[in-house]
Amino acid sequence: MQSRSTSRDVMTLNSAVVELIERSLQSHIYWSGHNSSNCIPTEWRVLPFMVVLTVRKGEYQCIFDAAQVDSVRAGAGEVLLIPAGSRHRLVVDRATIADGLHIDFTLFHNLDVLSFYEVPMVVPAHQAEAIMRCADELTATLEEYKSTPNLNNIALKRCASFRLFYEILSVSQALPDKELRLLQVNRILPALELIENQLDAALKVEVLAAACALSRNAFSRLFKQVVGSSPLRYVNRKRLELAMSKLVYGDRPIAEIAKSVGFCD
């Protein structure tokens, strides 16, 4: 396959940061549907991962509970990309056929790599062919993986997910501060690891700062610059995301889920 360069991403990182990114970049797939005609509307919801819908026939409308965007539509040959954490509901034509994915791509345990980009919510048909091809391959691979979870299918699943990731980046615009944020991620990596491993504990900013050998104020400033929110806001968001996943895909009581992710009251 011929490599396609893009002017959207011309960043050069030092070798240490590149090595960290290569080791930590991961994809997580929570649900998939291949060439499905069982496309149904949803109630209002907030999901902790990106929703990818490649529309083969019919139309999806996504209505957002946000001031910036009211609603978007994706018809046949187009792709709908619903960002993680957005409150939305889906309206769908009865005759719609689509591939669907609940997926995220993370760096350093729990940092959403797509937060470094402005990702379009709708990819028009003239740009969507590669994404649709990748989504078709990935969802078909996942169907095979469910029935035959062998090493070959694990490798295929991983390859297909990162091809999809590449194609999403190819239609996205890198944010202006992306380079600086990525270069500085290594300085807060010990805190990100603590958050990943002790999300159910009482995480104090002072403890996170000490893990990075920084003062509380210096750590808070750097963390917000890199991640885009304060440490405590980020921790609470990660707890909510984990709780949402457990609510969507599990049957445990709400109080038990809240306690398991660090919400005690």
mmCIF file of N, CA, C and O in Angstrom, residues 29-34 100-103 135-148 153 156-158 160-161:
data_model
loop_
_atom_site.group_PDB
_atom_site.id
_atom_site.type_symbol
_atom_site.label_atom_id
_atom_site.label_comp_id
_atom_site.label_asym_id
_atom_site.label_seq_id
_atom_site.Cartn_x
_atom_site.Cartn_y
_atom_site.Cartn_z
ATOM 1 N N ILE A 29 -11.650 -1.567 21.352
ATOM 2 C CA ILE A 29 -12.927 -1.687 20.654
ATOM 3 C C ILE A 29 -13.946 -2.277 21.624
ATOM 4 O O ILE A 29 -13.736 -3.363 22.168
ATOM 5 N N TYR A 30 -15.038 -1.568 21.838
ATOM 6 C CA TYR A 30 -16.034 -1.964 22.826
ATOM 7 C C TYR A 30 -17.273 -2.621 22.203
ATOM 8 O O TYR A 30 -17.988 -3.358 22.876
ATOM 9 N N TRP A 31 -17.518 -2.309 20.945
ATOM 10 C CA TRP A 31 -18.676 -2.875 20.242
ATOM 11 C C TRP A 31 -18.449 -2.692 18.750
ATOM 12 O O TRP A 31 -17.777 -1.745 18.313
ATOM 13 N N SER A 32 -18.996 -3.598 17.957
ATOM 14 C CA SER A 32 -18.912 -3.451 16.508
ATOM 15 C C SER A 32 -20.122 -4.105 15.853
ATOM 16 O O SER A 32 -20.729 -5.034 16.394
ATOM 17 N N GLY A 33 -20.478 -3.582 14.689
ATOM 18 C CA GLY A 33 -21.541 -4.175 13.885
ATOM 19 C C GLY A 33 -21.121 -4.134 12.424
ATOM 20 O O GLY A 33 -20.711 -3.079 11.927
ATOM 21 N N HIS A 34 -21.181 -5.276 11.746
ATOM 22 C CA HIS A 34 -20.702 -5.367 10.367
ATOM 23 C C HIS A 34 -21.869 -5.437 9.394
ATOM 24 O O HIS A 34 -22.725 -6.319 9.487
ATOM 25 N N GLY A 100 -20.648 -0.211 12.179
ATOM 26 C CA GLY A 100 -20.555 0.617 13.381
ATOM 27 C C GLY A 100 -19.463 0.155 14.319
ATOM 28 O O GLY A 100 -19.180 -1.047 14.418
ATOM 29 N N LEU A 101 -18.861 1.113 15.009
ATOM 30 C CA LEU A 101 -17.805 0.818 15.972
ATOM 31 C C LEU A 101 -17.900 1.759 17.161
ATOM 32 O O LEU A 101 -18.187 2.948 16.995
ATOM 33 N N HIS A 102 -17.665 1.222 18.358
ATOM 34 C CA HIS A 102 -17.357 2.016 19.543
ATOM 35 C C HIS A 102 -15.870 1.787 19.811
ATOM 36 O O HIS A 102 -15.470 0.669 20.134
ATOM 37 N N ILE A 103 -15.070 2.829 19.663
ATOM 38 C CA ILE A 103 -13.621 2.634 19.662
ATOM 39 C C ILE A 103 -12.920 3.842 20.255
ATOM 40 O O ILE A 103 -13.438 4.970 20.197
ATOM 41 N N ALA A 135 -13.196 0.466 7.960
ATOM 42 C CA ALA A 135 -14.244 0.058 8.906
ATOM 43 C C ALA A 135 -14.865 -1.263 8.495
ATOM 44 O O ALA A 135 -15.160 -2.120 9.340
ATOM 45 N N ASP A 136 -15.059 -1.447 7.179
ATOM 46 C CA ASP A 136 -15.597 -2.716 6.684
ATOM 47 C C ASP A 136 -14.647 -3.861 7.018
ATOM 48 O O ASP A 136 -15.072 -4.924 7.504
ATOM 49 N N GLU A 137 -13.355 -3.659 6.785
ATOM 50 C CA GLU A 137 -12.368 -4.697 7.078
ATOM 51 C C GLU A 137 -12.308 -4.991 8.577
ATOM 52 O O GLU A 137 -12.264 -6.160 8.996
ATOM 53 N N LEU A 138 -12.327 -3.924 9.401
ATOM 54 C CA LEU A 138 -12.214 -4.120 10.844
ATOM 55 C C LEU A 138 -13.441 -4.822 11.410
ATOM 56 O O LEU A 138 -13.322 -5.767 12.208
ATOM 57 N N THR A 139 -14.640 -4.388 11.024
ATOM 58 C CA THR A 139 -15.847 -5.014 11.570
ATOM 59 C C THR A 139 -15.983 -6.463 11.095
ATOM 60 O O THR A 139 -16.437 -7.326 11.846
ATOM 61 N N ALA A 140 -15.565 -6.741 9.849
ATOM 62 C CA ALA A 140 -15.578 -8.127 9.369
ATOM 63 C C ALA A 140 -14.571 -8.969 10.146
ATOM 64 O O ALA A 140 -14.857 -10.121 10.515
ATOM 65 N N THR A 141 -13.393 -8.403 10.412
ATOM 66 C CA THR A 141 -12.371 -9.106 11.189
ATOM 67 C C THR A 141 -12.869 -9.406 12.595
ATOM 68 O O THR A 141 -12.627 -10.491 13.144
ATOM 69 N N LEU A 142 -13.585 -8.443 13.194
ATOM 70 C CA LEU A 142 -14.101 -8.650 14.539
ATOM 71 C C LEU A 142 -15.156 -9.751 14.577
ATOM 72 O O LEU A 142 -15.245 -10.503 15.556
ATOM 73 N N GLU A 143 -15.966 -9.863 13.526
ATOM 74 C CA GLU A 143 -16.930 -10.964 13.451
ATOM 75 C C GLU A 143 -16.197 -12.298 13.421
ATOM 76 O O GLU A 143 -16.587 -13.261 14.107
ATOM 77 N N GLU A 144 -15.129 -12.368 12.650
ATOM 78 C CA GLU A 144 -14.331 -13.593 12.585
ATOM 79 C C GLU A 144 -13.636 -13.863 13.908
ATOM 80 O O GLU A 144 -13.548 -15.007 14.366
ATOM 81 N N TYR A 145 -13.158 -12.783 14.541
ATOM 82 C CA TYR A 145 -12.438 -12.932 15.813
ATOM 83 C C TYR A 145 -13.352 -13.486 16.912
ATOM 84 O O TYR A 145 -12.920 -14.282 17.742
ATOM 85 N N LYS A 146 -14.619 -13.068 16.892
ATOM 86 C CA LYS A 146 -15.561 -13.558 17.909
ATOM 87 C C LYS A 146 -15.738 -15.074 17.828
ATOM 88 O O LYS A 146 -15.854 -15.746 18.850
ATOM 89 N N SER A 147 -15.757 -15.596 16.611
ATOM 90 C CA SER A 147 -15.960 -17.033 16.441
ATOM 91 C C SER A 147 -14.653 -17.816 16.514
ATOM 92 O O SER A 147 -14.645 -18.970 16.944
ATOM 93 N N THR A 148 -13.539 -17.176 16.117
ATOM 94 C CA THR A 148 -12.243 -17.864 16.114
ATOM 95 C C THR A 148 -11.173 -16.925 16.674
ATOM 96 O O THR A 148 -10.445 -16.274 15.918
ATOM 97 N N ASN A 153 -6.135 -13.792 13.936
ATOM 98 C CA ASN A 153 -7.209 -12.805 13.980
ATOM 99 C C ASN A 153 -6.909 -11.662 14.950
ATOM 100 O O ASN A 153 -7.381 -10.543 14.752
ATOM 101 N N LEU A 156 -4.789 -9.446 12.818
ATOM 102 C CA LEU A 156 -5.624 -8.762 11.837
ATOM 103 C C LEU A 156 -6.428 -7.642 12.478
ATOM 104 O O LEU A 156 -6.574 -6.552 11.915
ATOM 105 N N LYS A 157 -6.974 -7.920 13.664
ATOM 106 C CA LYS A 157 -7.766 -6.907 14.373
ATOM 107 C C LYS A 157 -6.913 -5.682 14.683
ATOM 108 O O LYS A 157 -7.335 -4.536 14.470
ATOM 109 N N ARG A 158 -5.708 -5.913 15.176
ATOM 110 C CA ARG A 158 -4.838 -4.790 15.524
ATOM 111 C C ARG A 158 -4.432 -3.998 14.294
ATOM 112 O O ARG A 158 -4.448 -2.765 14.290
ATOM 113 N N ALA A 160 -6.012 -3.770 11.408
ATOM 114 C CA ALA A 160 -7.169 -3.070 10.843
ATOM 115 C C ALA A 160 -7.547 -1.859 11.678
ATOM 116 O O ALA A 160 -7.926 -0.810 11.143
ATOM 117 N N SER A 161 -7.452 -1.957 13.012
ATOM 118 C CA SER A 161 -7.816 -0.820 13.866
ATOM 119 C C SER A 161 -6.871 0.349 13.664
ATOM 120 O O SER A 161 -7.296 1.506 13.636
#
